[in-house]
Amino acid sequence: MVQLAHLVDVSGTINGTYRVIGADHAEVADLLRSLANATGRSPESMVSPLHGQVADGGLLPSILLGCMIAASILLLLILIFESVRALPVLGVHLLLGRSRWGFGITMFRSVLVSTAVAVVLSMLLTVALAHGYQLNATLLAAAWSGAVVGAAPALVAIAIGAAVLSSVKPVTAILGRYSKRILLWAVAASSLLATAAVSVLFAYIDGPVREAGKLTEVGRVWAGVANQQILYQLKSGNDDASITGQSSQLAKDFYHWYRSIADKPGVTLVHTAYFDREVIEGWAGVYKSPPTQPFWYMAASPSSLADQGFPVSADVVARAKRGERVFLLPDTWTDAAKQAMRGWVTEDTHEWSDPSIRTEYYNGEKIGFKNYSPKTPLFSWATDPKLPATVTDPVILVITPENMVPYESESLNAVGLENSYVKLSAAAAQKYTSIAYLARYHLDDNRVQFLAVSEFIAGLTKTIQTTLQLFGGVILFALILVVVTLVALLRLFSTTYREALAVKRMLGYSLTRLFIVPIVLVGTTGAIAVLASILLQSKSAIFGNVMLLAIQMALITFLIRRYSRLQLSAALKE
């Protein structure tokens, strides 16, 4: 049970399970109607238990889908372009009495064969990877349906290319009387979409790049605690109800496990948080006595403080072990600041009632304060490089298993660099995370795994590097698409306006003036992409789009000279 104000503070929502006590059905119905008007939710949804799950596959499915769409568009453009080029040959074949469909099958034979082979390989791969499944009609049907879905884009592209061949009359095909401008605009639109896709990818890669830099800095700053081990993994095991919030048994088991080793060598506990001015201002309407200044909060065991050269007196440790929550306040603070902090700590601690893990603190709910002289730098465990690596004047809770409140006792099984509480030495981790020891506290099915900070950071860095490599491959693919569409655009433009370009070239028109339309189109698109990157403040996107625009302009310069010479030579020969 927790007060509503504290729930809003710690979770940012009012979501939870509520019990209405001392009201009859009519009063409950009236309450639900009032809540429905205030929240916009129906009374039925508020009295129905909500549960479920969601699976997030990460970026990979989206990236694969994007690559599939891009590849389909590229294949479609190539087939349409080749179909248009083959129209004169098709016209001659038709006049000679040959089949239109036969010509199309011959033309698209390589694509059809490749698609058929891909379908077969996809089915075989699906069956081969289906370990533990019996080979039967159901599995084959699933493999077949998946393979057909994958082949569908290629078949649609072939169908559209075939439709181009079947929609033209023989004489029209021989004379090349088709709407080249429509085709030109289609290619131009594809080029714009490809450029936009690359720009979006450049913007998205900013996140992994920043995260990689952040992990590098964290690894450097955390070198002093690199060998300490933190909780890396905790499976649900037989405690699914705890994972869904219907039970607190897993938290209880983990608490009792920690309590059994809290005073053992190599076992420490520390958790820190920094509350800035913005957070404190948000507490104004929640707490009666909010803090008056930004501060570091550190819940640390006596062993953790002692390891950092900050010994705690035996009297304070004894008080903490009796269940008293003892807070150490810097004596450099003003009296007003310390008084506000005492009020906030007391109010925040008393928010918790009826805990699932009842520690000795709840026998008297005693809170004590003591001043200390801030001289010793304490490691902040901050993963934000903007925050200091050490702090000398945090608000320190001397924490023991006996004086914990649910915020701490039910968070001991938190995982990760920033969230973890329990820290173990290598020897302690080996001893106290063995299956035999964990089984005493019903944790042997939860696969409790601690990992050294250095290995944890290395694993996260490797994940980020893999993500960057994946993005790099996708960006390379998208760049190839941009180049292909740009070449197709310029080639089609020079073919469509061949006579006009040749005449104007002989009259002394500059190449820039002749190809002003595609140049302006590409240049404007690139400039918009760069401007959007600046507005988004994405360094990767700014650099990538500037480089892409430079590559496009260099390619345009080369291609317009080449196509101009070809068109001029063809005109002179005619």
XYZ file of C-alpha atoms in Angstrom:
574
model
C 0.000 0.000 0.000
C 1.393 3.420 -0.906
C 0.037 6.948 -0.845
C -1.211 8.253 -4.183
C 1.107 11.270 -4.126
C 4.130 9.007 -3.744
C 2.915 6.721 -6.539
C 2.732 9.725 -8.866
C 6.226 10.743 -7.751
C 7.951 7.402 -8.328
C 6.041 6.181 -11.390
C 4.628 9.263 -13.075
C 1.206 7.574 -13.313
C -1.774 6.637 -11.153
C -1.887 3.119 -12.561
C -2.336 0.463 -9.915
C -4.740 -1.881 -8.156
C -7.239 -0.078 -5.937
C -9.586 -1.447 -3.273
C -12.692 0.471 -2.241
C -13.466 -0.195 1.422
C -16.752 0.590 3.204
C -18.852 1.413 0.121
C -21.932 -0.357 -1.208
C -22.578 -1.226 -4.883
C -24.417 2.040 -5.576
C -21.561 4.146 -4.163
C -18.982 2.152 -6.101
C -20.993 2.604 -9.306
C -21.193 6.345 -8.674
C -17.428 6.473 -8.056
C -16.741 4.596 -11.294
C -18.960 6.991 -13.251
C -17.065 9.953 -11.844
C -13.718 8.354 -12.669
C -14.956 7.543 -16.176
C -15.781 11.216 -16.746
C -12.364 12.271 -15.468
C -10.231 9.655 -17.238
C -12.195 8.899 -20.396
C -12.129 5.166 -19.618
C -15.221 3.031 -19.307
C -16.288 1.735 -15.849
C -16.021 -1.830 -17.195
C -12.336 -1.425 -18.090
C -11.548 -0.118 -14.608
C -12.986 -3.160 -12.849
C -11.498 -5.691 -15.287
C -8.020 -7.049 -14.414
C -5.507 -6.078 -17.064
C -2.711 -8.403 -18.053
C -0.771 -9.487 -21.093
C 2.613 -9.312 -22.684
C 4.375 -7.695 -25.584
C 7.426 -8.844 -27.518
C 9.816 -6.297 -28.960
C 12.183 -7.608 -31.584
C 14.169 -4.373 -31.615
C 15.301 -2.584 -34.751
C 16.231 -5.665 -36.758
C 12.727 -6.513 -38.089
C 12.147 -2.880 -39.104
C 15.534 -2.696 -40.798
C 14.965 -5.961 -42.661
C 11.533 -4.766 -43.760
C 13.032 -1.494 -44.976
C 15.728 -3.361 -46.921
C 13.098 -5.629 -48.464
C 11.010 -2.643 -49.562
C 14.063 -0.853 -50.968
C 15.204 -3.970 -52.818
C 11.699 -4.441 -54.231
C 11.602 -0.847 -55.483
C 15.049 -1.236 -57.023
C 14.060 -4.474 -58.760
C 10.852 -2.859 -59.998
C 12.733 0.096 -61.475
C 15.250 -2.170 -63.188
C 12.549 -4.388 -64.724
C 10.468 -1.439 -65.898
C 13.531 0.257 -67.339
C 14.583 -2.907 -69.163
C 11.014 -3.449 -70.389
C 10.946 0.049 -71.865
C 14.333 -0.491 -73.516
C 13.107 -3.773 -75.015
C 9.951 -2.266 -76.570
C 11.451 -1.759 -80.077
C 12.706 -5.367 -80.114
C 9.292 -6.541 -78.889
C 7.591 -4.667 -81.735
C 9.719 -6.445 -84.338
C 9.005 -9.839 -82.713
C 5.281 -9.165 -82.729
C 5.298 -8.185 -86.413
C 7.054 -11.485 -87.120
C 4.173 -13.296 -85.398
C 5.913 -14.322 -82.211
C 4.219 -14.542 -78.819
C 4.194 -11.529 -76.524
C 4.201 -13.781 -73.432
C 7.033 -15.869 -74.802
C 9.118 -12.730 -75.232
C 8.310 -11.675 -71.663
C 9.184 -15.066 -70.175
C 12.479 -15.099 -72.060
C 13.266 -11.596 -70.873
C 12.429 -12.240 -67.204
C 13.688 -15.841 -67.128
C 16.688 -15.104 -64.898
C 14.537 -13.312 -62.316
C 11.912 -16.082 -62.370
C 14.537 -18.798 -61.900
C 16.215 -16.853 -59.067
C 12.861 -16.382 -57.339
C 12.009 -20.086 -57.627
C 15.410 -21.069 -56.214
C 14.945 -18.567 -53.361
C 11.545 -20.108 -52.506
C 13.026 -23.608 -52.326
C 16.025 -22.484 -50.257
C 13.750 -20.530 -47.909
C 11.602 -23.616 -47.310
C 14.632 -25.813 -46.687
C 16.174 -23.259 -44.324
C 12.919 -22.915 -42.363
C 12.638 -26.677 -41.933
C 16.323 -26.997 -41.018
C 16.055 -24.318 -38.310
C 12.834 -25.747 -36.848
C 14.611 -27.827 -34.223
C 12.287 -29.964 -32.138
C 9.405 -29.799 -34.610
C 8.222 -32.882 -36.418
C 8.340 -32.751 -40.202
C 4.695 -32.811 -41.256
C 2.209 -31.061 -43.502
C 1.690 -28.203 -41.026
C 5.389 -27.353 -40.888
C 5.730 -27.585 -44.669
C 2.673 -25.360 -45.121
C 4.164 -22.756 -42.777
C 7.518 -22.906 -44.594
C 5.751 -22.635 -47.959
C 3.636 -19.646 -46.906
C 6.668 -17.802 -45.578
C 8.643 -18.482 -48.743
C 5.779 -17.300 -50.960
C 5.417 -14.090 -48.968
C 9.120 -13.435 -49.474
C 8.852 -14.087 -53.199
C 5.729 -11.931 -53.625
C 7.564 -8.585 -54.178
C 9.693 -10.107 -56.977
C 6.618 -11.648 -58.618
C 4.761 -8.327 -58.425
C 7.725 -6.522 -60.022
C 7.800 -9.129 -62.818
C 4.042 -8.726 -63.314
C 4.360 -4.940 -63.636
C 7.228 -5.324 -66.109
C 5.162 -7.807 -68.104
C 2.194 -5.391 -68.041
C 4.413 -2.760 -69.669
C 5.255 -5.203 -72.474
C 1.658 -6.299 -72.984
C 0.167 -2.791 -73.035
C 1.903 -1.536 -76.193
C 0.996 -2.138 -79.795
C 3.708 -3.410 -82.206
C 4.091 -0.198 -84.243
C 3.997 1.958 -81.108
C 6.673 -0.230 -79.555
C 8.926 -0.024 -82.635
C 8.608 3.774 -82.809
C 9.124 4.137 -79.075
C 5.876 6.037 -78.546
C 5.392 5.801 -74.817
C 5.198 8.390 -72.061
C 8.814 8.889 -71.192
C 7.956 11.811 -68.954
C 5.823 9.631 -66.681
C 8.697 7.182 -66.438
C 11.086 10.059 -65.823
C 8.994 11.394 -62.958
C 8.671 7.899 -61.493
C 12.452 7.501 -61.473
C 12.844 11.005 -60.015
C 10.401 10.150 -57.208
C 12.318 6.948 -56.490
C 15.555 8.907 -56.313
C 14.019 11.360 -53.853
C 12.672 8.528 -51.689
C 16.053 6.801 -51.673
C 17.777 10.030 -50.603
C 15.172 10.569 -47.881
C 15.688 6.997 -46.627
C 19.451 7.508 -46.368
C 18.905 10.789 -44.490
C 16.602 9.075 -41.986
C 19.176 6.328 -41.447
C 21.875 8.947 -40.841
C 19.659 10.535 -38.182
C 18.893 7.203 -36.517
C 22.554 6.220 -36.288
C 23.173 9.193 -34.006
C 21.722 7.249 -31.056
C 24.076 4.246 -31.283
C 27.042 6.557 -31.901
C 26.244 8.591 -28.778
C 25.702 5.421 -26.763
C 29.057 4.028 -27.924
C 30.798 7.229 -26.861
C 28.974 7.173 -23.546
C 30.012 3.576 -22.835
C 33.618 4.375 -23.706
C 33.601 7.239 -21.202
C 31.852 5.103 -18.573
C 34.464 2.380 -19.060
C 37.245 4.915 -18.489
C 35.642 6.524 -15.445
C 34.576 3.212 -13.900
C 38.039 1.649 -14.190
C 38.374 1.735 -10.409
C 35.343 -0.531 -9.942
C 35.873 -2.631 -13.070
C 36.359 -5.828 -11.069
C 33.265 -5.437 -8.921
C 30.406 -7.634 -10.053
C 26.813 -6.453 -10.474
C 23.606 -8.304 -11.227
C 23.506 -9.077 -14.929
C 20.679 -11.563 -15.264
C 17.729 -12.830 -13.256
C 15.236 -15.158 -14.940
C 11.635 -15.566 -13.845
C 12.020 -19.319 -13.302
C 9.039 -20.499 -11.277
C 8.177 -16.933 -10.272
C 6.159 -15.766 -13.277
C 3.598 -14.221 -10.936
C 6.348 -11.991 -9.496
C 7.342 -10.778 -12.959
C 3.738 -9.799 -13.771
C 3.314 -8.007 -10.439
C 0.862 -10.488 -8.956
C 3.324 -11.671 -6.312
C 6.387 -10.366 -4.498
C 7.878 -13.793 -3.765
C 10.921 -13.316 -6.014
C 11.745 -10.008 -4.314
C 11.335 -11.682 -0.898
C 13.641 -14.553 -1.875
C 16.276 -12.175 -3.210
C 16.045 -10.010 -0.076
C 16.575 -13.000 2.210
C 19.490 -14.128 0.035
C 21.135 -10.725 0.352
C 20.398 -10.533 4.071
C 22.275 -13.794 4.578
C 25.449 -12.380 3.001
C 25.227 -8.664 3.816
C 28.070 -8.805 6.353
C 30.258 -11.250 4.435
C 33.624 -10.199 2.961
C 33.391 -8.980 -0.636
C 29.701 -8.035 -0.331
C 28.641 -4.387 -0.563
C 25.510 -2.466 -1.472
C 25.291 0.976 -3.029
C 22.749 2.809 -5.126
C 22.931 6.464 -6.115
C 20.684 9.042 -7.717
C 21.070 12.702 -8.627
C 18.079 14.996 -8.252
C 18.468 18.204 -10.240
C 16.561 21.452 -10.003
C 13.890 20.335 -12.465
C 13.055 17.230 -10.434
C 12.904 19.178 -7.187
C 10.584 21.777 -8.718
C 8.288 18.934 -9.761
C 8.053 17.839 -6.120
C 6.571 21.186 -5.065
C 2.990 19.925 -5.267
C 3.795 16.420 -4.046
C 5.742 16.933 -0.813
C 5.065 19.369 1.986
C 8.797 19.866 2.556
C 10.704 19.387 -0.716
C 14.486 19.883 -0.786
C 15.697 23.375 -1.548
C 18.712 22.508 -3.714
C 19.940 19.800 -6.131
C 21.644 16.926 -4.361
C 23.135 13.445 -4.655
C 21.398 10.654 -2.765
C 23.420 7.577 -1.846
C 22.102 4.457 -0.157
C 25.261 2.600 0.858
C 26.095 -0.248 3.178
C 28.732 0.340 5.894
C 31.099 -1.993 4.011
C 30.729 0.000 0.798
C 31.509 3.267 2.577
C 34.449 1.737 4.436
C 35.944 0.402 1.199
C 36.022 4.002 -0.093
C 37.734 5.404 2.965
C 34.562 6.649 4.620
C 34.303 4.686 7.876
C 30.990 4.763 9.719
C 30.983 4.776 13.495
C 30.014 1.582 15.295
C 27.138 3.435 16.952
C 25.589 4.415 13.597
C 26.006 0.866 12.253
C 24.375 -0.576 15.385
C 21.440 1.834 15.055
C 21.006 0.872 11.396
C 21.068 -2.836 12.283
C 18.328 -2.252 14.837
C 16.142 -0.924 12.021
C 16.710 2.818 12.318
C 17.133 4.639 9.022
C 20.195 6.778 9.668
C 20.870 9.597 7.202
C 24.169 11.477 7.058
C 23.857 15.123 6.008
C 26.796 17.336 4.921
C 27.632 19.903 7.602
C 28.452 22.385 4.832
C 24.753 22.793 4.058
C 22.796 25.631 5.563
C 20.446 24.934 8.434
C 17.470 25.648 6.178
C 18.676 23.171 3.551
C 19.247 20.466 6.177
C 15.861 21.101 7.764
C 14.126 20.816 4.360
C 16.028 17.590 3.672
C 14.985 16.131 7.041
C 11.371 16.929 6.252
C 11.552 15.412 2.765
C 13.326 12.238 3.915
C 10.831 11.708 6.738
C 7.846 12.309 4.490
C 9.231 10.157 1.671
C 10.069 7.264 4.011
C 6.681 7.267 5.742
C 4.920 7.041 2.356
C 5.418 3.278 2.490
C 2.985 1.219 4.538
C 1.854 -2.413 4.646
C 5.057 -3.672 2.923
C 5.372 -7.169 1.497
C 8.866 -7.367 3.012
C 8.565 -6.258 6.613
C 11.957 -5.275 8.000
C 12.886 -4.276 11.554
C 12.353 -0.654 10.560
C 8.600 -1.176 10.733
C 8.775 -2.160 14.395
C 9.233 1.492 15.314
C 9.708 3.401 12.025
C 12.536 5.398 13.530
C 14.500 7.870 11.401
C 17.713 9.533 12.554
C 20.067 12.167 11.190
C 23.700 12.941 11.748
C 25.999 15.549 10.245
C 29.310 14.680 8.620
C 32.213 16.625 7.198
C 32.373 16.100 3.407
C 36.019 15.349 2.684
C 36.100 11.876 1.154
C 35.269 11.556 -2.573
C 32.710 8.775 -3.059
C 32.181 7.044 -6.393
C 28.888 8.221 -7.884
C 28.139 5.174 -10.094
C 26.768 7.639 -12.657
C 26.371 6.405 -16.219
C 25.851 9.932 -17.546
C 29.260 11.360 -18.577
C 27.938 14.848 -17.795
C 27.714 13.975 -14.096
C 30.825 13.821 -11.877
C 32.541 10.490 -11.259
C 32.909 11.216 -7.546
C 30.963 13.330 -5.073
C 31.953 14.503 -1.608
C 28.664 15.774 -0.182
C 25.831 13.325 -0.929
C 22.924 12.642 1.384
C 23.915 9.182 2.644
C 21.555 6.526 3.939
C 23.548 3.972 5.932
C 21.594 1.010 4.651
C 21.343 -2.479 6.125
C 18.850 -5.288 5.503
C 17.131 -4.322 8.756
C 16.265 -0.698 7.885
C 15.109 -1.087 4.291
C 11.745 0.092 2.984
C 10.083 -1.526 -0.067
C 11.761 0.903 -2.468
C 15.056 -0.749 -1.537
C 14.142 -4.245 -0.359
C 12.058 -4.914 -3.477
C 14.684 -3.379 -5.804
C 17.643 -5.515 -4.761
C 17.121 -7.680 -7.846
C 17.420 -4.698 -10.215
C 19.728 -5.363 -13.164
C 22.224 -3.098 -14.899
C 24.971 -0.559 -14.406
C 22.743 2.211 -13.096
C 19.969 0.237 -11.406
C 21.880 -2.439 -9.523
C 22.199 -2.427 -5.739
C 24.287 -5.440 -4.707
C 27.986 -5.461 -5.590
C 30.148 -8.557 -5.138
C 33.816 -9.399 -5.446
C 34.749 -12.249 -7.772
C 35.237 -14.626 -4.848
C 31.943 -13.641 -3.233
C 30.070 -14.014 -6.503
C 31.478 -17.480 -7.033
C 30.561 -18.550 -3.506
C 27.142 -16.959 -3.024
C 25.704 -17.446 -6.518
C 26.383 -21.164 -6.652
C 23.348 -23.334 -7.292
C 23.693 -24.943 -3.878
C 23.687 -21.615 -2.037
C 20.907 -20.092 -4.149
C 18.736 -23.178 -3.580
C 18.533 -22.287 0.131
C 16.530 -19.212 -0.893
C 14.567 -20.766 -3.781
C 16.641 -18.872 -6.372
C 18.248 -21.869 -8.067
C 15.617 -21.736 -10.855
C 16.158 -18.004 -11.482
C 19.634 -18.274 -13.028
C 21.095 -15.474 -10.932
C 24.183 -14.223 -12.710
C 26.584 -11.503 -11.609
C 29.066 -10.043 -14.065
C 32.134 -7.847 -13.631
C 31.524 -4.199 -14.488
C 34.241 -4.350 -17.161
C 32.594 -7.347 -18.825
C 29.182 -5.730 -18.555
C 30.422 -2.603 -20.320
C 32.298 -4.711 -22.893
C 29.108 -6.645 -23.664
C 27.075 -3.476 -24.098
C 29.817 -1.981 -26.277
C 29.855 -5.065 -28.476
C 26.080 -4.828 -28.865
C 26.379 -1.183 -29.905
C 29.165 -2.050 -32.352
C 26.999 -4.774 -33.886
C 24.169 -2.262 -34.218
C 26.506 0.222 -35.903
C 27.706 -2.460 -38.315
C 24.110 -3.325 -39.119
C 23.288 0.318 -39.734
C 26.429 0.632 -41.850
C 25.332 -2.253 -44.054
C 21.853 -0.815 -44.457
C 23.227 2.639 -45.250
C 25.588 1.130 -47.843
C 22.639 -0.651 -49.448
C 20.621 2.583 -49.434
C 23.564 4.486 -50.962
C 23.738 1.939 -53.782
C 20.021 2.499 -54.325
C 20.603 6.270 -54.453
C 23.401 5.862 -56.996
C 21.362 3.491 -59.188
C 18.301 5.751 -59.186
C 20.465 8.807 -59.909
C 22.161 7.071 -62.855
C 18.756 5.935 -64.129
C 17.357 9.452 -63.752
C 20.158 11.112 -65.724
C 20.208 8.418 -68.379
C 16.466 8.589 -68.877
C 16.554 12.391 -68.930
C 19.275 12.440 -71.588
C 17.379 9.819 -73.640
C 14.020 11.578 -73.371
C 15.360 14.963 -74.446
C 18.085 13.614 -76.743
C 17.465 15.829 -79.759
C 16.988 19.009 -77.743
C 20.119 18.365 -75.701
C 22.219 17.681 -78.797
C 21.040 20.822 -80.575
C 21.528 23.056 -77.544
C 24.961 21.576 -76.934
C 26.005 22.436 -80.502
C 24.675 25.951 -79.934
C 27.059 26.351 -77.002
C 24.752 25.758 -74.014
C 26.631 24.794 -70.861
C 26.160 21.333 -69.373
C 24.758 22.864 -66.184
C 22.067 24.668 -68.185
C 21.226 21.545 -70.189
C 20.779 19.356 -67.115
C 19.457 22.072 -64.820
C 16.307 20.081 -63.908
C 18.004 17.001 -62.392
C 20.741 19.177 -60.867
C 18.208 21.417 -59.117
C 16.146 18.392 -58.078
C 19.090 16.592 -56.469
C 20.616 19.774 -55.032
C 17.362 20.942 -53.469
C 16.697 17.513 -51.976
C 20.212 17.382 -50.518
C 19.961 20.920 -49.130
C 16.625 20.118 -47.458
C 18.152 16.968 -45.944
C 21.109 18.966 -44.562
C 18.780 21.667 -43.190
C 16.575 19.038 -41.526
C 19.687 17.459 -39.976
C 20.732 20.834 -38.563
C 17.279 21.376 -37.081
C 17.416 17.867 -35.549
C 20.927 18.630 -34.242
C 22.116 15.276 -35.542
C 25.860 15.346 -36.157
C 25.822 12.030 -38.006
C 23.001 13.198 -40.267
C 24.700 16.543 -40.988
C 28.009 14.900 -41.909
C 26.354 12.052 -43.817
C 24.017 14.276 -45.833
C 26.784 16.736 -46.724
C 28.946 13.843 -47.929
C 25.996 12.316 -49.815
C 25.263 15.618 -51.552
C 28.937 15.971 -52.519
C 28.983 12.412 -53.924
C 25.775 13.040 -55.863
C 27.089 16.263 -57.372
C 30.384 14.624 -58.332
C 28.480 11.754 -59.952
C 26.187 14.178 -61.779
C 29.219 16.085 -63.100
C 30.728 12.871 -64.467
C 27.487 11.492 -65.919
C 26.238 14.643 -67.644
C 29.552 14.965 -69.477
C 29.420 11.351 -70.545
C 25.767 11.360 -71.619
C 26.204 14.696 -73.365
C 29.066 13.305 -75.492
C 27.075 10.180 -76.285
C 23.973 12.101 -77.343
C 26.042 14.546 -79.422
C 27.865 11.693 -81.164
C 24.576 9.926 -81.885
C 23.040 13.103 -83.299
C 26.026 13.761 -85.594
C 25.914 10.181 -86.905
C 22.221 10.512 -87.729
